Amino acid sequence: MQQRQGRLRERLETIRGRAAKSSTWRTSTQVLFRLVNKDGFVPVRTRLSREDLAFLAGAREEVIAFADLTLRLVDLHRPQEAGGITSDPDRPIRRCRACMSRWPCPTYRTITEALDP
């Protein structure tokens, strides 16, 4: 189990490192959207570093994997009524189905904080 956790941590750190070393395309894409031709493509001429290529090579699969992971975590960490006596019957106490923390649980809060723009 510990070896598996180490491999997972190593993979995540590698992905984070590759992404951090690559160039951002955020400002370039604003200009590129205006260059879409009648076939729906943009002819791109750019200089890419080794780090950019390393990042782009696996970016699609890694984004899909992260989205799948996040969806699975959201499915696991969802609220359920905790039961018991409450002073406000319209707002019962809720707990997370997975970790039993008060809702919203730390896992769900972390996901929403990371994904809220």
mmCIF file of C-alpha atoms in Angstrom:
data_model
loop_
_atom_site.group_PDB
_atom_site.id
_atom_site.type_symbol
_atom_site.label_atom_id
_atom_site.label_comp_id
_atom_site.label_asym_id
_atom_site.label_seq_id
_atom_site.Cartn_x
_atom_site.Cartn_y
_atom_site.Cartn_z
ATOM 1 C CA MET A 1 0.000 0.000 0.000
ATOM 2 C CA GLN A 2 2.776 2.429 0.903
ATOM 3 C CA GLN A 3 4.627 1.635 -2.342
ATOM 4 C CA ARG A 4 1.437 2.327 -4.317
ATOM 5 C CA GLN A 5 0.943 5.620 -2.483
ATOM 6 C CA GLY A 6 4.554 6.572 -3.248
ATOM 7 C CA ARG A 7 4.087 5.860 -6.963
ATOM 8 C CA LEU A 8 0.882 7.901 -7.032
ATOM 9 C CA ARG A 9 2.539 10.836 -5.263
ATOM 10 C CA GLU A 10 5.499 10.625 -7.653
ATOM 11 C CA ARG A 11 3.190 10.640 -10.699
ATOM 12 C CA LEU A 12 1.250 13.638 -9.405
ATOM 13 C CA GLU A 13 4.440 15.558 -8.630
ATOM 14 C CA THR A 14 5.760 14.763 -12.129
ATOM 15 C CA ILE A 15 2.559 16.058 -13.733
ATOM 16 C CA ARG A 16 2.643 19.195 -11.578
ATOM 17 C CA GLY A 17 6.311 19.781 -12.399
ATOM 18 C CA ARG A 18 5.762 19.333 -16.142
ATOM 19 C CA ALA A 19 2.835 21.730 -16.085
ATOM 20 C CA ALA A 20 4.772 24.329 -14.083
ATOM 21 C CA LYS A 21 7.722 24.229 -16.506
ATOM 22 C CA SER A 22 5.603 24.563 -19.641
ATOM 23 C CA SER A 23 4.489 27.878 -21.099
ATOM 24 C CA THR A 24 1.011 29.206 -20.547
ATOM 25 C CA TRP A 25 -1.169 29.590 -23.625
ATOM 26 C CA ARG A 26 -3.865 31.668 -21.905
ATOM 27 C CA THR A 27 -3.010 34.990 -23.588
ATOM 28 C CA SER A 28 -2.157 33.342 -26.906
ATOM 29 C CA THR A 29 -5.499 31.567 -27.167
ATOM 30 C CA GLN A 30 -7.386 34.858 -27.077
ATOM 31 C CA VAL A 31 -5.617 35.888 -30.294
ATOM 32 C CA LEU A 32 -5.791 32.381 -31.793
ATOM 33 C CA PHE A 33 -9.600 32.246 -31.502
ATOM 34 C CA ARG A 34 -9.762 35.133 -33.941
ATOM 35 C CA LEU A 35 -7.618 33.211 -36.448
ATOM 36 C CA VAL A 36 -9.920 30.194 -36.893
ATOM 37 C CA ASN A 37 -10.245 29.587 -40.637
ATOM 38 C CA LYS A 38 -13.342 28.453 -42.571
ATOM 39 C CA ASP A 39 -12.430 24.804 -41.901
ATOM 40 C CA GLY A 40 -12.409 25.452 -38.160
ATOM 41 C CA PHE A 41 -8.622 25.302 -37.724
ATOM 42 C CA VAL A 42 -5.946 27.766 -36.722
ATOM 43 C CA PRO A 43 -2.604 27.600 -38.491
ATOM 44 C CA VAL A 44 -0.123 27.831 -35.633
ATOM 45 C CA ARG A 45 3.542 28.660 -35.883
ATOM 46 C CA THR A 46 5.247 28.748 -32.542
ATOM 47 C CA ARG A 47 8.408 27.807 -30.764
ATOM 48 C CA LEU A 48 7.916 25.018 -28.248
ATOM 49 C CA SER A 49 10.473 24.071 -25.615
ATOM 50 C CA ARG A 50 11.176 20.485 -24.560
ATOM 51 C CA GLU A 51 9.154 21.176 -21.419
ATOM 52 C CA ASP A 52 6.193 22.363 -23.515
ATOM 53 C CA LEU A 53 6.309 19.210 -25.639
ATOM 54 C CA ALA A 54 6.613 16.953 -22.579
ATOM 55 C CA PHE A 55 3.565 18.610 -21.063
ATOM 56 C CA LEU A 56 1.478 18.595 -24.251
ATOM 57 C CA ALA A 57 2.299 14.939 -24.966
ATOM 58 C CA GLY A 58 0.303 13.700 -21.987
ATOM 59 C CA ALA A 59 -1.924 16.662 -21.138
ATOM 60 C CA ARG A 60 -5.152 15.303 -22.626
ATOM 61 C CA GLU A 61 -4.950 11.948 -20.849
ATOM 62 C CA GLU A 62 -3.875 13.566 -17.587
ATOM 63 C CA VAL A 63 -6.762 16.063 -17.644
ATOM 64 C CA ILE A 64 -9.222 13.225 -18.306
ATOM 65 C CA ALA A 65 -7.711 11.221 -15.431
ATOM 66 C CA PHE A 66 -7.970 14.213 -13.064
ATOM 67 C CA ALA A 67 -11.561 14.881 -14.104
ATOM 68 C CA ASP A 68 -12.443 11.204 -13.555
ATOM 69 C CA LEU A 69 -10.719 11.250 -10.163
ATOM 70 C CA THR A 70 -12.529 14.409 -9.115
ATOM 71 C CA LEU A 71 -15.902 13.040 -10.227
ATOM 72 C CA ARG A 72 -15.289 9.858 -8.243
ATOM 73 C CA LEU A 73 -14.333 11.870 -5.157
ATOM 74 C CA VAL A 74 -17.442 14.031 -5.493
ATOM 75 C CA ASP A 75 -19.569 10.875 -5.835
ATOM 76 C CA LEU A 76 -17.965 9.407 -2.702
ATOM 77 C CA HIS A 77 -18.067 12.581 -0.624
ATOM 78 C CA ARG A 78 -21.686 13.624 -0.705
ATOM 79 C CA PRO A 79 -24.093 14.541 2.076
ATOM 80 C CA GLN A 80 -26.524 12.367 3.934
ATOM 81 C CA GLU A 81 -28.788 13.164 6.821
ATOM 82 C CA ALA A 82 -27.045 12.349 10.080
ATOM 83 C CA GLY A 83 -30.253 11.632 11.935
ATOM 84 C CA GLY A 84 -30.679 12.583 15.536
ATOM 85 C CA ILE A 85 -32.464 15.495 17.107
ATOM 86 C CA THR A 86 -32.095 18.957 15.641
ATOM 87 C CA SER A 87 -33.496 22.310 16.689
ATOM 88 C CA ASP A 88 -34.292 23.198 13.059
ATOM 89 C CA PRO A 89 -36.234 20.418 11.293
ATOM 90 C CA ASP A 90 -35.977 22.300 7.958
ATOM 91 C CA ARG A 91 -32.169 22.133 8.144
ATOM 92 C CA PRO A 92 -31.184 18.706 9.508
ATOM 93 C CA ILE A 93 -27.583 17.962 10.403
ATOM 94 C CA ARG A 94 -25.818 16.351 7.477
ATOM 95 C CA ARG A 95 -22.635 14.307 7.312
ATOM 96 C CA CYS A 96 -20.464 13.066 4.468
ATOM 97 C CA ARG A 97 -21.261 9.518 3.343
ATOM 98 C CA ALA A 98 -17.568 8.639 2.977
ATOM 99 C CA CYS A 99 -15.735 10.265 5.887
ATOM 100 C CA MET A 100 -18.679 11.056 8.195
ATOM 101 C CA SER A 101 -17.429 14.626 8.761
ATOM 102 C CA ARG A 102 -19.987 17.419 9.074
ATOM 103 C CA TRP A 103 -21.152 18.539 5.637
ATOM 104 C CA PRO A 104 -19.500 19.983 3.653
ATOM 105 C CA CYS A 105 -16.571 17.728 4.515
ATOM 106 C CA PRO A 106 -12.919 18.796 4.109
ATOM 107 C CA THR A 107 -12.520 16.770 0.896
ATOM 108 C CA TYR A 108 -15.537 18.360 -0.773
ATOM 109 C CA ARG A 109 -14.503 21.846 0.390
ATOM 110 C CA THR A 110 -10.995 21.337 -1.001
ATOM 111 C CA ILE A 111 -12.366 20.251 -4.381
ATOM 112 C CA THR A 112 -14.755 23.192 -4.625
ATOM 113 C CA GLU A 113 -12.064 25.667 -3.544
ATOM 114 C CA ALA A 114 -9.660 24.317 -6.181
ATOM 115 C CA LEU A 115 -12.237 24.389 -8.980
ATOM 116 C CA ASP A 116 -14.144 27.601 -8.223
ATOM 117 C CA PRO A 117 -12.755 30.387 -10.402
#
